[in-house]
XYZ file of C-alpha atoms in Angstrom:
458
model
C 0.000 0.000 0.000
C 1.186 3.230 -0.725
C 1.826 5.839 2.353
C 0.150 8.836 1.339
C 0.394 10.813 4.522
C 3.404 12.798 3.613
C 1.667 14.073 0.566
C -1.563 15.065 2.594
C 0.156 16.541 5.316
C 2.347 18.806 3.344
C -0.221 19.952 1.407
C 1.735 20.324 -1.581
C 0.805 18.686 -5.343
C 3.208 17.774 -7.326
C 2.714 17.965 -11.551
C 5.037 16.691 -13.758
C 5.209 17.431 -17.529
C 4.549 14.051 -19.345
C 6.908 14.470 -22.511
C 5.709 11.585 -24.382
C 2.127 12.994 -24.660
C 3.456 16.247 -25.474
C 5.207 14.859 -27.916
C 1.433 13.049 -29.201
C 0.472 15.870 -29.205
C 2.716 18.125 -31.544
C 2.120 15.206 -33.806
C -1.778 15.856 -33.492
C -1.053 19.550 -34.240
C 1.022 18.732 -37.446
C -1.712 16.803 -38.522
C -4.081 19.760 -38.138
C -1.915 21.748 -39.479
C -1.587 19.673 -42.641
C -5.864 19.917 -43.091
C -5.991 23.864 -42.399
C -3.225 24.347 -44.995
C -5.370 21.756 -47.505
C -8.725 23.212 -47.219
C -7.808 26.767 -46.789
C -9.022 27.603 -43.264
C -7.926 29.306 -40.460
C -9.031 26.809 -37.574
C -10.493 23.920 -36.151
C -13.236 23.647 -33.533
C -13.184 20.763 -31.266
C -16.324 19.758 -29.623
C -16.504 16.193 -29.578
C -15.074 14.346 -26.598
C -13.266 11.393 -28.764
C -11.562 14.512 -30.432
C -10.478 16.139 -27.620
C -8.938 12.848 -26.063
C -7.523 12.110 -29.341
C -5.603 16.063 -29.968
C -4.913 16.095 -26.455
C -3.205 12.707 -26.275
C -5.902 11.493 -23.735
C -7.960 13.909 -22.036
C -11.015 12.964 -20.381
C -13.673 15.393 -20.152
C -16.224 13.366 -19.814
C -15.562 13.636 -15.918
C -17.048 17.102 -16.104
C -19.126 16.590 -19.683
C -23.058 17.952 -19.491
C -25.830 18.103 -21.442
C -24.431 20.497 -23.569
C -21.000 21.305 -24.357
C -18.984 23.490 -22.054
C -15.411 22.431 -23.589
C -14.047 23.272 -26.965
C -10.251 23.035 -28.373
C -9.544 25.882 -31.137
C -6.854 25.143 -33.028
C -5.012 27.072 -35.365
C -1.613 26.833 -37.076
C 0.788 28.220 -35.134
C -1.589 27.840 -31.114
C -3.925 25.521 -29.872
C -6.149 26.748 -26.388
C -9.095 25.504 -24.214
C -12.192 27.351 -24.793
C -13.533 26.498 -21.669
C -15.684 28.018 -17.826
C -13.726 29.007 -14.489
C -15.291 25.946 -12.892
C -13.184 23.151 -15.494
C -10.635 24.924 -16.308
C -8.521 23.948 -13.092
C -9.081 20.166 -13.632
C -8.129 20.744 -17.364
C -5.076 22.635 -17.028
C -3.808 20.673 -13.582
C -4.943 16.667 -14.444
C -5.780 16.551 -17.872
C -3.489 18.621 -19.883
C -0.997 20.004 -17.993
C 2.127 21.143 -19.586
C 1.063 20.524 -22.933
C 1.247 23.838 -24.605
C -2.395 24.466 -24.657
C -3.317 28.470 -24.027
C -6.732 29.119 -22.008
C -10.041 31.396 -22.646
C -12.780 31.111 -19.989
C -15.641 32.428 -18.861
C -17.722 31.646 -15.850
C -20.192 28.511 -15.893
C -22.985 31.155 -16.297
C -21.726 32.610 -19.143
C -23.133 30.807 -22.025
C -20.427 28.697 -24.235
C -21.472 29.372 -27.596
C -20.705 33.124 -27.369
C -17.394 31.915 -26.205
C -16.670 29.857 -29.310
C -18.520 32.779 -31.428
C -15.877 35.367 -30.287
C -12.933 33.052 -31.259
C -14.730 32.346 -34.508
C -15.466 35.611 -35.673
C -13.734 36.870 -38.911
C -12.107 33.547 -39.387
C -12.862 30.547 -41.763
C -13.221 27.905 -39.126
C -13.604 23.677 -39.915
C -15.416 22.263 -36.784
C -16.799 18.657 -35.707
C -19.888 19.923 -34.742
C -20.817 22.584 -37.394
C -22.195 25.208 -34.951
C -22.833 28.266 -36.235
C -20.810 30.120 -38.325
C -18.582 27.187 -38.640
C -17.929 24.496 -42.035
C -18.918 21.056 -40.685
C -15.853 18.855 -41.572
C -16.418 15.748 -38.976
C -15.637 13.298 -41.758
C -12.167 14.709 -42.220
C -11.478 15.147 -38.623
C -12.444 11.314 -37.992
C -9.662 10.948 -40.835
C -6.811 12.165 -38.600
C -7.651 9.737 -35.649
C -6.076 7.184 -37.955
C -2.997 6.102 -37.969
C -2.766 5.501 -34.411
C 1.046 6.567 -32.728
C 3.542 4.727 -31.218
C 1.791 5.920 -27.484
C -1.599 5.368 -28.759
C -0.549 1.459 -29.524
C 1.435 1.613 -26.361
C -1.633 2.095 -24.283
C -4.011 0.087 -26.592
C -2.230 -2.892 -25.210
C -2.571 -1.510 -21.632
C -6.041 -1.314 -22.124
C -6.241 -4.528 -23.244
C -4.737 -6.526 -20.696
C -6.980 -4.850 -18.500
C -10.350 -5.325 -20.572
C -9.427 -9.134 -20.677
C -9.167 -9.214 -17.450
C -12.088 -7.689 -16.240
C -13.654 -10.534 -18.682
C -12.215 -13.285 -17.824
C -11.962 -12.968 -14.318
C -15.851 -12.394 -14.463
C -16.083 -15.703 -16.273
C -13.844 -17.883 -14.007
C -16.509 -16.601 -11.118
C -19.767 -17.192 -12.918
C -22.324 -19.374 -10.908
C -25.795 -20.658 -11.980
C -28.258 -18.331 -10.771
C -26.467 -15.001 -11.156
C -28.221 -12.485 -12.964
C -26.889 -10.920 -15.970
C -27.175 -7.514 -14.478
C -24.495 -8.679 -11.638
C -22.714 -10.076 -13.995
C -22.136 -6.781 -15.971
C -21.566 -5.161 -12.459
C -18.607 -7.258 -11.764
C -17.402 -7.052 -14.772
C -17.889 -2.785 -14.380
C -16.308 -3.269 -11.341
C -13.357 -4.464 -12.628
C -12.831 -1.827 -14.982
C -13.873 1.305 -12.803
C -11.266 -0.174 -10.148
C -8.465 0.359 -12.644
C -10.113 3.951 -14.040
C -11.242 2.677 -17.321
C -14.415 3.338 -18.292
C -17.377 1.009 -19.549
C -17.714 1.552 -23.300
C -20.077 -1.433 -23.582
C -21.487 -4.506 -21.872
C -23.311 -7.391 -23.475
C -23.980 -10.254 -21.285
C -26.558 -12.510 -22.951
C -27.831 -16.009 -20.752
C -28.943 -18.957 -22.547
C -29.156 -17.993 -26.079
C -30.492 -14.423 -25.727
C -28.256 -13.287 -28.343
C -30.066 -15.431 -30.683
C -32.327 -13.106 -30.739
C -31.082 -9.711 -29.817
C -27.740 -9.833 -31.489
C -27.318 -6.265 -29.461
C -28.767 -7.262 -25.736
C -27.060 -5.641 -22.950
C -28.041 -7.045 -20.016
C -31.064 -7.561 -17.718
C -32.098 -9.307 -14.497
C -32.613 -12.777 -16.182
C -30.367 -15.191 -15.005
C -27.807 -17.700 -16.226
C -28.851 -21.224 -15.738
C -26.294 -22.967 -18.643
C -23.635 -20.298 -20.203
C -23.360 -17.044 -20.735
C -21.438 -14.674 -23.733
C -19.761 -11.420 -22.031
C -18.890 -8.692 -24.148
C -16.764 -5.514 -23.029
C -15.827 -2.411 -25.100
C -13.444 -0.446 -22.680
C -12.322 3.092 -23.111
C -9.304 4.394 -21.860
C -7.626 7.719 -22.877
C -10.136 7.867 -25.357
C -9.025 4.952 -26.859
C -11.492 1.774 -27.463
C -10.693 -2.208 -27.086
C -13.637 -4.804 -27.254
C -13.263 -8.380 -26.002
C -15.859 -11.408 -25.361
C -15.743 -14.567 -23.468
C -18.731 -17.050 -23.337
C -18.726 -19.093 -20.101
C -20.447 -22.419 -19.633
C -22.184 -23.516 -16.442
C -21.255 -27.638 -16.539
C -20.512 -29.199 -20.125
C -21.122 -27.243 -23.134
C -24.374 -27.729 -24.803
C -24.558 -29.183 -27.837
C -26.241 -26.593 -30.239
C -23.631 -23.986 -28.182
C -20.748 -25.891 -29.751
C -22.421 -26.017 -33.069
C -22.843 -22.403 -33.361
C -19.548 -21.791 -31.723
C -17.472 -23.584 -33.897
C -18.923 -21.997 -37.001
C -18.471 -18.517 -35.126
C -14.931 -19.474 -34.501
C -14.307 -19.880 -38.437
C -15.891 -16.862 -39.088
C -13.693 -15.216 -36.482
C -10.366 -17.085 -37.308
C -10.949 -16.250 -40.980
C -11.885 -12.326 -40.265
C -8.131 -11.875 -38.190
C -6.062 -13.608 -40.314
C -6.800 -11.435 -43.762
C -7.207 -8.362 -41.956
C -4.058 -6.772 -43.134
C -3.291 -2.704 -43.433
C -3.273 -1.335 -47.246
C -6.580 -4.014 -47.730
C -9.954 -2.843 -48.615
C -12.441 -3.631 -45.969
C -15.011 -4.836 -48.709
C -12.890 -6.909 -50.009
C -11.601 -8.524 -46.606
C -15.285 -9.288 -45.926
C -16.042 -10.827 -49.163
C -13.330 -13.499 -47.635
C -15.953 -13.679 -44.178
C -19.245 -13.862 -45.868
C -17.320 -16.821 -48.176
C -17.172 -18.799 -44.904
C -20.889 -17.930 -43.871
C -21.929 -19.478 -47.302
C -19.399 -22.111 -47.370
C -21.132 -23.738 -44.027
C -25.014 -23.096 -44.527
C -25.771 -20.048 -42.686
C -25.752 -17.646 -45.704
C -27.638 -14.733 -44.233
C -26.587 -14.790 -40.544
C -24.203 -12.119 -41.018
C -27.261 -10.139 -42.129
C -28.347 -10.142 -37.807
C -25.737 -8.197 -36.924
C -22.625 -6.393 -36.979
C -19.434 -8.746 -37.263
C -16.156 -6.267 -36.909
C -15.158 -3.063 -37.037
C -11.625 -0.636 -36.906
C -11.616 0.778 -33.639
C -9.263 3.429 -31.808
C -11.674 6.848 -30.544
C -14.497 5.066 -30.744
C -15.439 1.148 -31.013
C -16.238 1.554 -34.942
C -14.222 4.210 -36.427
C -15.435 2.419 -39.760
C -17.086 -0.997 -40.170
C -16.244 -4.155 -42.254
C -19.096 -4.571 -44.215
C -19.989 -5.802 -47.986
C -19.169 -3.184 -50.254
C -16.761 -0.839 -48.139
C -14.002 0.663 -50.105
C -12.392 1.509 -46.716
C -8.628 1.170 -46.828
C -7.108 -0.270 -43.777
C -4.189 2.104 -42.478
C -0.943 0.789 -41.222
C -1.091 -0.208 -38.797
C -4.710 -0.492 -37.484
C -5.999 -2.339 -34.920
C -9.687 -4.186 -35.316
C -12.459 -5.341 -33.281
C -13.520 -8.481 -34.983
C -16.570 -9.740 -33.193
C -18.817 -12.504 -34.989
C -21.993 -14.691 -33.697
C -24.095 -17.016 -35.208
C -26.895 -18.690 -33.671
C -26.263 -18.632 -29.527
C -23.067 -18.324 -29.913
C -20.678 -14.963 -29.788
C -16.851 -14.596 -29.929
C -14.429 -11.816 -30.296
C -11.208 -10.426 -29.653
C -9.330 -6.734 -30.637
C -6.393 -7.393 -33.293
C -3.337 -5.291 -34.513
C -2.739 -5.471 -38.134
C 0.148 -4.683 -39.992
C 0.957 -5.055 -43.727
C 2.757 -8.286 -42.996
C 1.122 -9.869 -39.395
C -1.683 -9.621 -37.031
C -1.336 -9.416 -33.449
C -4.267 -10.064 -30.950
C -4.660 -7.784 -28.565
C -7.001 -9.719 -26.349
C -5.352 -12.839 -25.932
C -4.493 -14.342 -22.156
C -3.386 -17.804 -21.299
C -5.891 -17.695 -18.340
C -8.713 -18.693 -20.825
C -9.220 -22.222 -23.099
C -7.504 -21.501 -26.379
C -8.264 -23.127 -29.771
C -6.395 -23.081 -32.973
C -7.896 -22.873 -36.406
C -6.456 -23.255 -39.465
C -6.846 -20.867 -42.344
C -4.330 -21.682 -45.770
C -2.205 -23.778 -43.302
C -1.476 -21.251 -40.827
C -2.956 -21.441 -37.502
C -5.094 -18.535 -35.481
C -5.299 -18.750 -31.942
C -9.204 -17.930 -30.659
C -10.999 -18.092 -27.491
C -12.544 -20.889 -26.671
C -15.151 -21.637 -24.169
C -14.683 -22.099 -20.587
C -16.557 -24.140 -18.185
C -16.967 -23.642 -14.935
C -18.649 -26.152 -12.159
C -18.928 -29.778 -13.380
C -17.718 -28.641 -16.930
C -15.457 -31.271 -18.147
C -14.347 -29.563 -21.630
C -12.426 -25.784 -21.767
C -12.950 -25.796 -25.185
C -15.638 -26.644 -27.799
C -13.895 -27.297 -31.521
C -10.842 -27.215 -33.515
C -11.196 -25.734 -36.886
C -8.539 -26.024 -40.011
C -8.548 -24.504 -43.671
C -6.618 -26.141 -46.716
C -5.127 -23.583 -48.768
C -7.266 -22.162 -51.549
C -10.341 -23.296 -49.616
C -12.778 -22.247 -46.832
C -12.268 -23.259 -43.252
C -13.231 -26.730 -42.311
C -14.070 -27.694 -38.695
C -13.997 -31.023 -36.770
C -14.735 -30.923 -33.148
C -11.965 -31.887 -30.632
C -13.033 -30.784 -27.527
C -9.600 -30.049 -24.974
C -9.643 -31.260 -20.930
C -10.163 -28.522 -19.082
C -7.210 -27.354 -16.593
C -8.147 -27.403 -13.126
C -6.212 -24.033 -11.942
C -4.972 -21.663 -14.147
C -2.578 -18.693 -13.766
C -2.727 -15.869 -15.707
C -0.822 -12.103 -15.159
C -3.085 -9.482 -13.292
C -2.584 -5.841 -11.639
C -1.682 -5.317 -8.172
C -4.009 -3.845 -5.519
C -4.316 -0.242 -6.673
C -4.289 2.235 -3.713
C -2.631 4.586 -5.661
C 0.232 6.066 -7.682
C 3.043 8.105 -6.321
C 2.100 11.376 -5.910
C 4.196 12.679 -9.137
C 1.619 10.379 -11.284
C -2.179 10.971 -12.191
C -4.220 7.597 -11.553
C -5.661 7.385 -15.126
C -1.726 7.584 -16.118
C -1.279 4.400 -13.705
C 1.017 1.450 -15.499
C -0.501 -1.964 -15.595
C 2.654 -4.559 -14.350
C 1.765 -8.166 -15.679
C 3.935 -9.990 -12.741
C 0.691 -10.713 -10.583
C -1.561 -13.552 -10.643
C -5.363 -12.468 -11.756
C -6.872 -12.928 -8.758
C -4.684 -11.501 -5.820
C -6.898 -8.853 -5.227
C -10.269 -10.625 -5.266
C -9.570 -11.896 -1.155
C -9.625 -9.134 1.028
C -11.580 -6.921 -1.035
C -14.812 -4.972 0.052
C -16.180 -6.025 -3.400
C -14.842 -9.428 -3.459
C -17.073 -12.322 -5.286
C -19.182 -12.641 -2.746
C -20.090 -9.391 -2.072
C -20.989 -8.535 -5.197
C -23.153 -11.219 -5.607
C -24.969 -11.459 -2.587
């Protein structure tokens, strides 16, 4: 535990210039730069949150956000400020941005914020992500900067993911007949919030739900047999997804079905994403797979991946996109057919993909696609469950994935890294800057904790 009575006693707060995100951030500005010097203009407004965290190399303001917004970032060639009231402008310039070379304008919170953002407009040709008035709406080409993502934007996209899995999976190893789904999501919100990461998304769909509501979040229904949890987690402004499906005893039958054609899907959709590729034409590779194994117009029910970073679908994979993957890029690829859900965040280069999501605390299963094997989730089972994982899957070269089911025994204990307790950062570091070591076992900090399993679930 860290000893915090030195810092409280002496009254004294200590800030610390963070030069890597200054250094995000000059590249942000360039980037800006670059679009005001194509299109002519003399600034850009900032309104939305993602585009704030993403400028700012990972400012939150959705701490302080309200109905309307009370935050903008004007940036022009040669400045970049806060347009912002004397009540946030302390948190902004002390937690959130400090010693980043941003310049301040504020009124007071009663002082309405559009005549704020109309005095900096006025007399100049402004681009802005909200077109409000007197602006040129130019969202579209703002969204266009977010991508590539920088070296510190991947760095923490990995942070984020360790974490995200293990808010998951952790959830999953605890999962007991009778819990509700809401619970369920709790823990798994729990987990997150703990670590200051912020729910994105939760999906956690008992007994087939997502059959039919392919976007279910979660209710007070509970889980007699299995269970899919899904988790988008935002960080910095930056998005990961993951999902697990846990089974309650041995896996079901018409689960394993569906999950072994979802694995296909999902081994087939990571190993051709690949930066410079069109998204349309990565997807005509998915829907072959879809066809290939009877279940032509299941992809039709929902959503099956997307490119994430500022939000969790900066643009989808869909029939007919003429997207162009950047490089590199990473990907939310997140498939389900029938009962069954699966899905994991990749990195893709021109040459490899790396998952994001991946832990050894969780059943793995390999599928072959053209003779090279992909590593997916496989199902866990908790309780009397005597199989970890439902199929094995393997593609021939030139042809579509081919499955035959091999279920694996399931390992009685398994260790997997984790994050220690968290009472806090030395007082030079902010908490949402905290690093995540991966020396711990996942569930050292589930004893002696006031929200513990039990807790929770009682």
């Amino acid at each position: 535990m860290t000893d915090r009575s030195n810092e409280h006693n002496s009254g004294r707060r200590l800030l610390v210039q963070d030069a890597a995100r200054l250094e995000d951030v000059e590249i942000k500005h360039l980037r800006v730069r670059e679009l005001l010097e194509r299109t002519g203009a003399d600034a850009l407004l900032l309104q939305e949150p993602a585009n704030i965290a993403w400028f700012t190399a990972g400012a939150d303001l959705t701490r302080c956000a309200a109905d309307e917004c009370a935050t903008s970032l004007f940036v022009t060639a040669d400045a970049r400020l806060f347009a912002t009231n004397s009540v946030d402008s302390s948190q902004i310039f002390e937690r959130e941005a400090f010693g980043l070379g941003f310049q301040l304008k504020q009124r007071e919170w009663y002082q309405p914020h559009c005549e704020l953002v109309s005095d900096l407009c006025r007399g100049r040709k402004v681009l802005s992500d909200r077109g409000p008035a007197g602006t040129l709406h130019a969202a579209r080409k703002v969204r266009r900067l977010r991508l590539p993502l920088t070296s510190l934007e991947f760095t923490r996209l990995r942070q984020l993911s360790a974490i995200a899995v293990h808010a998951v999976e952790a959830t999953g190893h605890h999962l007991e007949s009778g819990v509700t789904e809401a619970e369920i999501a709790g823990e798994v919100s729990h987990r997150l919030l703990k670590r200051t990461v912020a729910v994105a998304r939760i999906q956690v769909c008992a007994d087939g739900r997502s059959e039919r509501y392919r976007h279910w979040s979660f209710s007070e229904q509970p889980v007699q047999r299995y269970a899919a949890i899904s988790c988008g987690a935002r960080r910095w402004g930056l998005h990961v997804g993951v999902t697990r499906t846990v089974c309650v005893g041995d896996v079901p039958t018409d689960v394993a079905a569906d999950f072994q054609k979802a694995l296909l899907v999902h081994a087939t959709g990571m190993f051709f994403s690949r930066s410079g590729q069109i998204a349309g034409d990565i997807w005509k590779k998915v829907q072959r797979i879809y066809d290939k194994f009877g279940i032509p117009n299941e992809w039709k029910r929902a959503d099956q991946g997307s490119v994430v970073g500022f939000t969790l679908s900066e643009a989808p994979i869909a029939p007919g996109s003429e997207y162009q993957l950047p490089d590199p890029v990473p990907l939310f690829w997140h498939p389900s057919v029938g009962r069954a859900m699966t899905g994991d965040t990749v990195l893709c280069s021109e040459t490899a993909v790396r998952q994001l999501t991946t832990s050894p605390s969780w059943p793995q299963v390999t599928v072959e696609v053209k003779g090279c094997p992909v590593t997916c989730a496989g199902i866990l089972c908790v309780g009397s469950g005597k199989n970890a994982a439902t199929a094995a899957a393997n593609a021939e070269s030139g042809n579509p994935p081919s499955a035959a089911s091999t279920p694996t025994p399931r390992t009685p204990s398994v260790e997997c890294p984790d994050h220690p307790e968290e009472d806090g950062p030395d007082a030079v570091e902010s908490v949402w800057e905290l690093p995540v070591p991966v020396s711990h076992r996942v569930w050292d900090d589930e004893g002696d904790n006031a929200y513990s399993h039990e807790s929770v679930l009682d």
